[in-house]
Amino acid sequence: MFDWIQDYFSNRQQYVFLKKVSSFPLAVTCGVPQGSVLGRLLFLIYVNDIGNGLPFKTVKLYADDTNFFIFNIDVVTLSITANEYLFHLSQWFIANRLSLNLDKICFVTFVTHQEHDFDIKIGNIKIINVSHCRYLGVYINKDLKF
């Protein structure tokens, strides 16, 4: 069984094909092969411990989407907590040789009556505060209207 699994992950290559032009193949050194029968199951096994590796239990996974929800009456504490969560989340991604798609990361503050300029970052990258987000195919705005 070990030999079979090792063979499954060994000598994998990837390339890009766009408009009838192919790139040169490159070796795949980590990750789960996409498009295979086992790909989805192996990916889920691979990321299944994300909640155990983080000091909070509010991580929600759906396929390859990762979300977390935090709340607090005090917006300063909320901002500090969000940055702490993102720091630990990014460290988990690095330790597991995964990458965050920074173009898809954003946050929404729901029903806050306190004005606050949230300075939420991953490393030196500022995360944008948006007026609505998509979660499991449903758009939710900052007033919690769907």
Short mmCIF file of N, CA and C in Angstrom, two decimals:
data_model
loop_
_atom_site.label_atom_id
_atom_site.label_comp_id
_atom_site.label_asym_id
_atom_site.label_seq_id
_atom_site.Cartn_x
_atom_site.Cartn_y
_atom_site.Cartn_z
N MET A 1 0.83 -1.19 0.00
CA MET A 1 0.00 0.00 0.00
C MET A 1 0.88 1.26 0.00
N PHE A 2 1.92 1.26 0.83
CA PHE A 2 2.83 2.41 0.89
C PHE A 2 3.46 2.67 -0.48
N ASP A 3 3.92 1.61 -1.15
CA ASP A 3 4.54 1.76 -2.47
C ASP A 3 3.56 2.35 -3.48
N TRP A 4 2.30 1.92 -3.39
CA TRP A 4 1.28 2.42 -4.31
C TRP A 4 1.06 3.92 -4.08
N ILE A 5 0.94 4.35 -2.84
CA ILE A 5 0.73 5.76 -2.53
C ILE A 5 1.96 6.58 -2.91
N GLN A 6 3.14 6.05 -2.61
CA GLN A 6 4.37 6.75 -2.97
C GLN A 6 4.47 6.93 -4.48
N ASP A 7 4.12 5.88 -5.23
CA ASP A 7 4.15 5.96 -6.68
C ASP A 7 3.14 6.99 -7.21
N TYR A 8 1.99 7.08 -6.55
CA TYR A 8 0.95 8.04 -6.94
C TYR A 8 1.47 9.47 -6.87
N PHE A 9 2.30 9.78 -5.88
CA PHE A 9 2.80 11.13 -5.69
C PHE A 9 4.14 11.39 -6.37
N SER A 10 4.79 10.39 -6.87
CA SER A 10 6.14 10.53 -7.44
C SER A 10 6.09 10.88 -8.92
N ASN A 11 7.11 11.60 -9.35
CA ASN A 11 7.33 11.93 -10.76
C ASN A 11 6.14 12.61 -11.43
N ARG A 12 5.48 13.49 -10.72
CA ARG A 12 4.35 14.24 -11.28
C ARG A 12 4.88 15.50 -11.95
N GLN A 13 4.25 15.89 -13.04
CA GLN A 13 4.60 17.11 -13.74
C GLN A 13 3.34 17.90 -14.05
N GLN A 14 3.54 19.19 -14.27
CA GLN A 14 2.41 20.04 -14.65
C GLN A 14 2.84 20.97 -15.77
N TYR A 15 1.86 21.41 -16.53
CA TYR A 15 2.12 22.40 -17.56
C TYR A 15 0.83 23.17 -17.81
N VAL A 16 0.95 24.30 -18.51
CA VAL A 16 -0.18 25.14 -18.85
C VAL A 16 -0.40 25.06 -20.34
N PHE A 17 -1.65 24.91 -20.73
CA PHE A 17 -2.02 24.88 -22.15
C PHE A 17 -3.02 26.01 -22.38
N LEU A 18 -2.65 26.98 -23.22
CA LEU A 18 -3.51 28.13 -23.47
C LEU A 18 -3.43 28.52 -24.93
N LYS A 19 -4.57 28.58 -25.59
CA LYS A 19 -4.65 28.99 -27.00
C LYS A 19 -3.69 28.18 -27.87
N LYS A 20 -3.74 26.88 -27.73
CA LYS A 20 -2.97 25.93 -28.53
C LYS A 20 -1.47 26.00 -28.29
N VAL A 21 -1.04 26.61 -27.19
CA VAL A 21 0.37 26.70 -26.84
C VAL A 21 0.57 26.07 -25.47
N SER A 22 1.59 25.21 -25.36
CA SER A 22 1.90 24.55 -24.10
C SER A 22 3.18 25.10 -23.49
N SER A 23 3.18 25.22 -22.17
CA SER A 23 4.41 25.59 -21.48
C SER A 23 5.27 24.34 -21.33
N PHE A 24 6.50 24.52 -20.85
CA PHE A 24 7.35 23.37 -20.57
C PHE A 24 6.86 22.69 -19.29
N PRO A 25 6.91 21.38 -19.25
CA PRO A 25 6.51 20.68 -18.02
C PRO A 25 7.48 20.97 -16.87
N LEU A 26 6.93 21.13 -15.69
CA LEU A 26 7.72 21.33 -14.48
C LEU A 26 7.33 20.27 -13.46
N ALA A 27 8.29 19.87 -12.65
CA ALA A 27 8.03 18.87 -11.61
C ALA A 27 7.14 19.45 -10.53
N VAL A 28 6.19 18.65 -10.06
CA VAL A 28 5.33 19.03 -8.93
C VAL A 28 5.97 18.44 -7.68
N THR A 29 6.38 19.30 -6.77
CA THR A 29 7.09 18.82 -5.58
C THR A 29 6.23 18.76 -4.33
N CYS A 30 5.05 19.34 -4.39
CA CYS A 30 4.15 19.25 -3.24
C CYS A 30 2.72 19.46 -3.71
N GLY A 31 1.78 19.14 -2.84
CA GLY A 31 0.37 19.34 -3.17
C GLY A 31 -0.31 18.05 -3.56
N VAL A 32 -1.57 18.18 -3.89
CA VAL A 32 -2.41 17.06 -4.27
C VAL A 32 -2.73 17.17 -5.75
N PRO A 33 -2.58 16.10 -6.51
CA PRO A 33 -2.88 16.16 -7.95
C PRO A 33 -4.34 16.52 -8.19
N GLN A 34 -4.57 17.58 -8.96
CA GLN A 34 -5.93 17.98 -9.28
C GLN A 34 -6.46 17.17 -10.44
N GLY A 35 -7.77 16.98 -10.46
CA GLY A 35 -8.40 16.28 -11.56
C GLY A 35 -8.36 14.77 -11.44
N SER A 36 -7.77 14.26 -10.39
CA SER A 36 -7.71 12.81 -10.22
C SER A 36 -8.88 12.34 -9.36
N VAL A 37 -9.12 11.06 -9.39
CA VAL A 37 -10.20 10.49 -8.60
C VAL A 37 -9.97 10.72 -7.12
N LEU A 38 -8.73 10.58 -6.68
CA LEU A 38 -8.40 10.75 -5.27
C LEU A 38 -8.12 12.19 -4.86
N GLY A 39 -8.01 13.09 -5.83
CA GLY A 39 -7.60 14.46 -5.55
C GLY A 39 -8.40 15.16 -4.48
N ARG A 40 -9.73 15.13 -4.59
CA ARG A 40 -10.57 15.83 -3.62
C ARG A 40 -10.45 15.24 -2.23
N LEU A 41 -10.45 13.91 -2.14
CA LEU A 41 -10.33 13.26 -0.84
C LEU A 41 -8.97 13.56 -0.21
N LEU A 42 -7.91 13.47 -0.97
CA LEU A 42 -6.58 13.73 -0.44
C LEU A 42 -6.43 15.20 -0.01
N PHE A 43 -7.02 16.11 -0.77
CA PHE A 43 -6.98 17.52 -0.37
C PHE A 43 -7.68 17.72 0.97
N LEU A 44 -8.85 17.12 1.13
CA LEU A 44 -9.58 17.26 2.39
C LEU A 44 -8.81 16.68 3.56
N ILE A 45 -8.16 15.55 3.34
CA ILE A 45 -7.32 14.96 4.39
C ILE A 45 -6.16 15.89 4.71
N TYR A 46 -5.59 16.47 3.67
CA TYR A 46 -4.42 17.36 3.82
C TYR A 46 -4.74 18.58 4.67
N VAL A 47 -5.92 19.17 4.47
CA VAL A 47 -6.26 20.40 5.20
C VAL A 47 -7.13 20.15 6.43
N ASN A 48 -7.46 18.90 6.70
CA ASN A 48 -8.39 18.57 7.77
C ASN A 48 -7.93 19.03 9.15
N ASP A 49 -6.64 19.16 9.38
CA ASP A 49 -6.16 19.55 10.71
C ASP A 49 -6.02 21.05 10.90
N ILE A 50 -6.52 21.84 9.99
CA ILE A 50 -6.34 23.29 10.10
C ILE A 50 -6.90 23.83 11.42
N GLY A 51 -8.00 23.30 11.88
CA GLY A 51 -8.58 23.74 13.15
C GLY A 51 -7.73 23.37 14.34
N ASN A 52 -7.00 22.24 14.26
CA ASN A 52 -6.14 21.81 15.36
C ASN A 52 -4.85 22.62 15.43
N GLY A 53 -4.42 23.16 14.29
CA GLY A 53 -3.17 23.90 14.26
C GLY A 53 -3.31 25.37 14.59
N LEU A 54 -4.53 25.79 14.88
CA LEU A 54 -4.79 27.19 15.16
C LEU A 54 -5.37 27.34 16.56
N PRO A 55 -5.11 28.48 17.21
CA PRO A 55 -5.57 28.66 18.59
C PRO A 55 -7.05 29.03 18.70
N PHE A 56 -7.78 28.91 17.62
CA PHE A 56 -9.20 29.23 17.66
C PHE A 56 -9.96 28.18 16.87
N LYS A 57 -11.21 28.03 17.16
CA LYS A 57 -11.99 26.96 16.54
C LYS A 57 -13.07 27.48 15.60
N THR A 58 -12.91 28.69 15.09
CA THR A 58 -13.94 29.27 14.25
C THR A 58 -13.66 29.15 12.76
N VAL A 59 -12.70 28.32 12.37
CA VAL A 59 -12.38 28.15 10.96
C VAL A 59 -13.47 27.31 10.30
N LYS A 60 -13.95 27.77 9.17
CA LYS A 60 -14.97 27.06 8.41
C LYS A 60 -14.38 26.74 7.04
N LEU A 61 -14.39 25.48 6.68
CA LEU A 61 -13.86 25.04 5.39
C LEU A 61 -15.00 24.55 4.51
N TYR A 62 -14.92 24.91 3.24
CA TYR A 62 -15.80 24.34 2.24
C TYR A 62 -14.98 24.23 0.97
N ALA A 63 -14.74 23.00 0.55
CA ALA A 63 -13.85 22.73 -0.59
C ALA A 63 -12.51 23.41 -0.33
N ASP A 64 -12.11 24.35 -1.18
CA ASP A 64 -10.82 25.02 -0.95
C ASP A 64 -11.01 26.43 -0.40
N ASP A 65 -12.20 26.75 0.08
CA ASP A 65 -12.45 28.05 0.72
C ASP A 65 -12.25 27.94 2.22
N THR A 66 -11.56 28.91 2.79
CA THR A 66 -11.31 28.97 4.23
C THR A 66 -11.89 30.28 4.75
N ASN A 67 -12.72 30.19 5.76
CA ASN A 67 -13.34 31.37 6.35
C ASN A 67 -13.24 31.29 7.86
N PHE A 68 -13.25 32.43 8.50
CA PHE A 68 -13.45 32.44 9.94
C PHE A 68 -14.29 33.64 10.32
N PHE A 69 -15.00 33.47 11.41
CA PHE A 69 -15.93 34.48 11.88
C PHE A 69 -15.55 34.84 13.30
N ILE A 70 -15.41 36.12 13.57
CA ILE A 70 -15.10 36.57 14.92
C ILE A 70 -16.07 37.69 15.27
N PHE A 71 -16.27 37.88 16.54
CA PHE A 71 -17.15 38.95 16.97
C PHE A 71 -16.67 39.51 18.30
N ASN A 72 -16.99 40.78 18.51
CA ASN A 72 -16.67 41.45 19.76
C ASN A 72 -17.38 42.79 19.76
N ILE A 73 -17.79 43.24 20.90
CA ILE A 73 -18.44 44.55 21.01
C ILE A 73 -17.43 45.66 20.78
N ASP A 74 -16.21 45.46 21.22
CA ASP A 74 -15.15 46.47 21.09
C ASP A 74 -14.43 46.30 19.76
N VAL A 75 -14.49 47.32 18.89
CA VAL A 75 -13.90 47.19 17.56
C VAL A 75 -12.38 47.14 17.59
N VAL A 76 -11.75 47.74 18.59
CA VAL A 76 -10.28 47.66 18.70
C VAL A 76 -9.87 46.23 19.00
N THR A 77 -10.55 45.59 19.94
CA THR A 77 -10.27 44.19 20.26
C THR A 77 -10.56 43.30 19.06
N LEU A 78 -11.61 43.61 18.34
CA LEU A 78 -11.97 42.86 17.14
C LEU A 78 -10.85 42.93 16.10
N SER A 79 -10.31 44.10 15.89
CA SER A 79 -9.23 44.30 14.93
C SER A 79 -7.97 43.53 15.35
N ILE A 80 -7.63 43.61 16.63
CA ILE A 80 -6.45 42.88 17.15
C ILE A 80 -6.65 41.38 16.98
N THR A 81 -7.83 40.90 17.32
CA THR A 81 -8.12 39.47 17.20
C THR A 81 -8.06 39.01 15.75
N ALA A 82 -8.60 39.80 14.84
CA ALA A 82 -8.57 39.44 13.41
C ALA A 82 -7.14 39.32 12.92
N ASN A 83 -6.28 40.25 13.30
CA ASN A 83 -4.87 40.17 12.90
C ASN A 83 -4.18 38.96 13.50
N GLU A 84 -4.50 38.64 14.74
CA GLU A 84 -3.92 37.46 15.37
C GLU A 84 -4.36 36.19 14.64
N TYR A 85 -5.63 36.09 14.31
CA TYR A 85 -6.15 34.93 13.58
C TYR A 85 -5.46 34.79 12.22
N LEU A 86 -5.34 35.91 11.50
CA LEU A 86 -4.71 35.86 10.18
C LEU A 86 -3.24 35.49 10.27
N PHE A 87 -2.56 35.95 11.31
CA PHE A 87 -1.17 35.58 11.49
C PHE A 87 -1.04 34.07 11.66
N HIS A 88 -1.84 33.49 12.55
CA HIS A 88 -1.78 32.04 12.78
C HIS A 88 -2.21 31.26 11.54
N LEU A 89 -3.23 31.75 10.85
CA LEU A 89 -3.69 31.09 9.64
C LEU A 89 -2.59 31.10 8.58
N SER A 90 -1.94 32.24 8.38
CA SER A 90 -0.87 32.31 7.38
C SER A 90 0.31 31.42 7.76
N GLN A 91 0.62 31.31 9.05
CA GLN A 91 1.69 30.42 9.51
C GLN A 91 1.33 28.97 9.24
N TRP A 92 0.07 28.60 9.43
CA TRP A 92 -0.37 27.23 9.14
C TRP A 92 -0.21 26.95 7.64
N PHE A 93 -0.61 27.91 6.80
CA PHE A 93 -0.47 27.73 5.36
C PHE A 93 0.99 27.55 4.97
N ILE A 94 1.87 28.35 5.54
CA ILE A 94 3.30 28.24 5.24
C ILE A 94 3.84 26.88 5.68
N ALA A 95 3.51 26.47 6.90
CA ALA A 95 3.98 25.19 7.43
C ALA A 95 3.50 24.01 6.58
N ASN A 96 2.35 24.15 5.95
CA ASN A 96 1.79 23.07 5.14
C ASN A 96 2.03 23.27 3.64
N ARG A 97 2.92 24.20 3.33
CA ARG A 97 3.33 24.46 1.96
C ARG A 97 2.16 24.78 1.03
N LEU A 98 1.24 25.57 1.57
CA LEU A 98 0.11 26.05 0.79
C LEU A 98 0.24 27.56 0.65
N SER A 99 -0.50 28.12 -0.28
CA SER A 99 -0.44 29.57 -0.45
C SER A 99 -1.83 30.16 -0.34
N LEU A 100 -1.88 31.35 0.21
CA LEU A 100 -3.12 32.10 0.28
C LEU A 100 -3.25 32.93 -0.98
N ASN A 101 -4.43 32.96 -1.56
CA ASN A 101 -4.67 33.82 -2.71
C ASN A 101 -5.06 35.20 -2.18
N LEU A 102 -4.09 36.09 -2.08
CA LEU A 102 -4.31 37.40 -1.48
C LEU A 102 -5.30 38.25 -2.26
N ASP A 103 -5.53 37.92 -3.54
CA ASP A 103 -6.51 38.66 -4.33
C ASP A 103 -7.94 38.31 -3.91
N LYS A 104 -8.12 37.19 -3.23
CA LYS A 104 -9.47 36.76 -2.84
C LYS A 104 -9.76 37.00 -1.36
N ILE A 105 -8.81 37.55 -0.63
CA ILE A 105 -9.00 37.75 0.80
C ILE A 105 -9.61 39.12 1.07
N CYS A 106 -10.68 39.12 1.84
CA CYS A 106 -11.33 40.37 2.22
C CYS A 106 -12.07 40.13 3.52
N PHE A 107 -12.63 41.18 4.07
CA PHE A 107 -13.45 41.01 5.26
C PHE A 107 -14.61 41.99 5.24
N VAL A 108 -15.65 41.64 5.98
CA VAL A 108 -16.83 42.46 6.12
C VAL A 108 -17.08 42.65 7.60
N THR A 109 -17.38 43.87 7.99
CA THR A 109 -17.82 44.11 9.37
C THR A 109 -19.33 44.23 9.34
N PHE A 110 -19.98 43.35 10.09
CA PHE A 110 -21.43 43.31 10.10
C PHE A 110 -22.00 44.14 11.25
N VAL A 111 -22.94 44.98 10.94
CA VAL A 111 -23.74 45.73 11.89
C VAL A 111 -22.90 46.31 13.03
N THR A 112 -21.98 47.17 12.68
CA THR A 112 -21.21 47.84 13.71
C THR A 112 -21.70 49.28 13.84
N HIS A 113 -21.88 49.71 15.05
CA HIS A 113 -22.34 51.07 15.31
C HIS A 113 -21.17 51.97 15.68
N GLN A 114 -19.98 51.40 15.75
CA GLN A 114 -18.79 52.17 16.09
C GLN A 114 -17.98 52.38 14.81
N GLU A 115 -17.57 53.59 14.58
CA GLU A 115 -16.71 53.87 13.44
C GLU A 115 -15.29 53.45 13.81
N HIS A 116 -14.65 52.74 12.90
CA HIS A 116 -13.28 52.30 13.15
C HIS A 116 -12.62 51.98 11.82
N ASP A 117 -11.41 52.46 11.63
CA ASP A 117 -10.65 52.12 10.44
C ASP A 117 -9.87 50.86 10.75
N PHE A 118 -10.39 49.73 10.33
CA PHE A 118 -9.75 48.45 10.59
C PHE A 118 -8.46 48.34 9.80
N ASP A 119 -7.39 48.01 10.46
CA ASP A 119 -6.10 47.81 9.83
C ASP A 119 -5.77 46.32 9.93
N ILE A 120 -6.39 45.55 9.05
CA ILE A 120 -6.25 44.10 9.06
C ILE A 120 -5.21 43.74 8.00
N LYS A 121 -4.19 42.96 8.40
CA LYS A 121 -3.09 42.64 7.48
C LYS A 121 -2.67 41.19 7.58
N ILE A 122 -2.10 40.71 6.49
CA ILE A 122 -1.34 39.46 6.47
C ILE A 122 0.07 39.89 6.07
N GLY A 123 0.99 39.79 7.01
CA GLY A 123 2.32 40.32 6.78
C GLY A 123 2.21 41.82 6.59
N ASN A 124 2.67 42.32 5.45
CA ASN A 124 2.57 43.75 5.14
C ASN A 124 1.43 44.07 4.18
N ILE A 125 0.63 43.06 3.84
CA ILE A 125 -0.45 43.24 2.88
C ILE A 125 -1.73 43.58 3.63
N LYS A 126 -2.29 44.75 3.31
CA LYS A 126 -3.54 45.17 3.95
C LYS A 126 -4.71 44.46 3.29
N ILE A 127 -5.60 43.92 4.12
CA ILE A 127 -6.80 43.24 3.64
C ILE A 127 -7.91 44.27 3.50
N ILE A 128 -8.64 44.20 2.39
CA ILE A 128 -9.65 45.22 2.15
C ILE A 128 -10.96 44.90 2.88
N ASN A 129 -11.58 45.95 3.36
CA ASN A 129 -12.88 45.87 4.00
C ASN A 129 -13.92 46.13 2.92
N VAL A 130 -14.79 45.17 2.68
CA VAL A 130 -15.78 45.28 1.61
C VAL A 130 -17.18 45.43 2.20
N SER A 131 -18.11 45.87 1.39
CA SER A 131 -19.48 46.08 1.88
C SER A 131 -20.31 44.81 1.83
N HIS A 132 -19.85 43.81 1.06
CA HIS A 132 -20.56 42.54 0.98
C HIS A 132 -19.57 41.43 0.63
N CYS A 133 -19.95 40.22 0.91
CA CYS A 133 -19.08 39.07 0.58
C CYS A 133 -19.96 37.91 0.11
N ARG A 134 -19.31 36.95 -0.47
CA ARG A 134 -19.98 35.74 -0.90
C ARG A 134 -19.56 34.61 0.00
N TYR A 135 -20.52 33.91 0.57
CA TYR A 135 -20.25 32.77 1.43
C TYR A 135 -21.15 31.63 1.02
N LEU A 136 -20.55 30.54 0.57
CA LEU A 136 -21.28 29.36 0.08
C LEU A 136 -22.31 29.73 -0.98
N GLY A 137 -21.93 30.64 -1.86
CA GLY A 137 -22.79 31.02 -2.98
C GLY A 137 -23.83 32.07 -2.65
N VAL A 138 -23.88 32.52 -1.41
CA VAL A 138 -24.86 33.53 -1.00
C VAL A 138 -24.12 34.84 -0.75
N TYR A 139 -24.63 35.93 -1.30
CA TYR A 139 -24.04 37.23 -1.05
C TYR A 139 -24.67 37.83 0.20
N ILE A 140 -23.83 38.29 1.11
CA ILE A 140 -24.27 38.87 2.38
C ILE A 140 -23.66 40.26 2.47
N ASN A 141 -24.50 41.28 2.76
CA ASN A 141 -23.94 42.61 2.89
C ASN A 141 -23.70 42.94 4.36
N LYS A 142 -23.11 44.10 4.59
CA LYS A 142 -22.70 44.46 5.95
C LYS A 142 -23.88 44.66 6.90
N ASP A 143 -25.09 44.79 6.36
CA ASP A 143 -26.30 44.90 7.18
C ASP A 143 -26.98 43.54 7.38
N LEU A 144 -26.28 42.48 7.02
CA LEU A 144 -26.76 41.11 7.11
C LEU A 144 -28.00 40.85 6.25
N LYS A 145 -28.04 41.49 5.10
CA LYS A 145 -29.10 41.24 4.13
C LYS A 145 -28.53 40.32 3.06
N PHE A 146 -29.31 39.32 2.66
CA PHE A 146 -28.86 38.31 1.73
C PHE A 146 -29.34 38.63 0.32
#
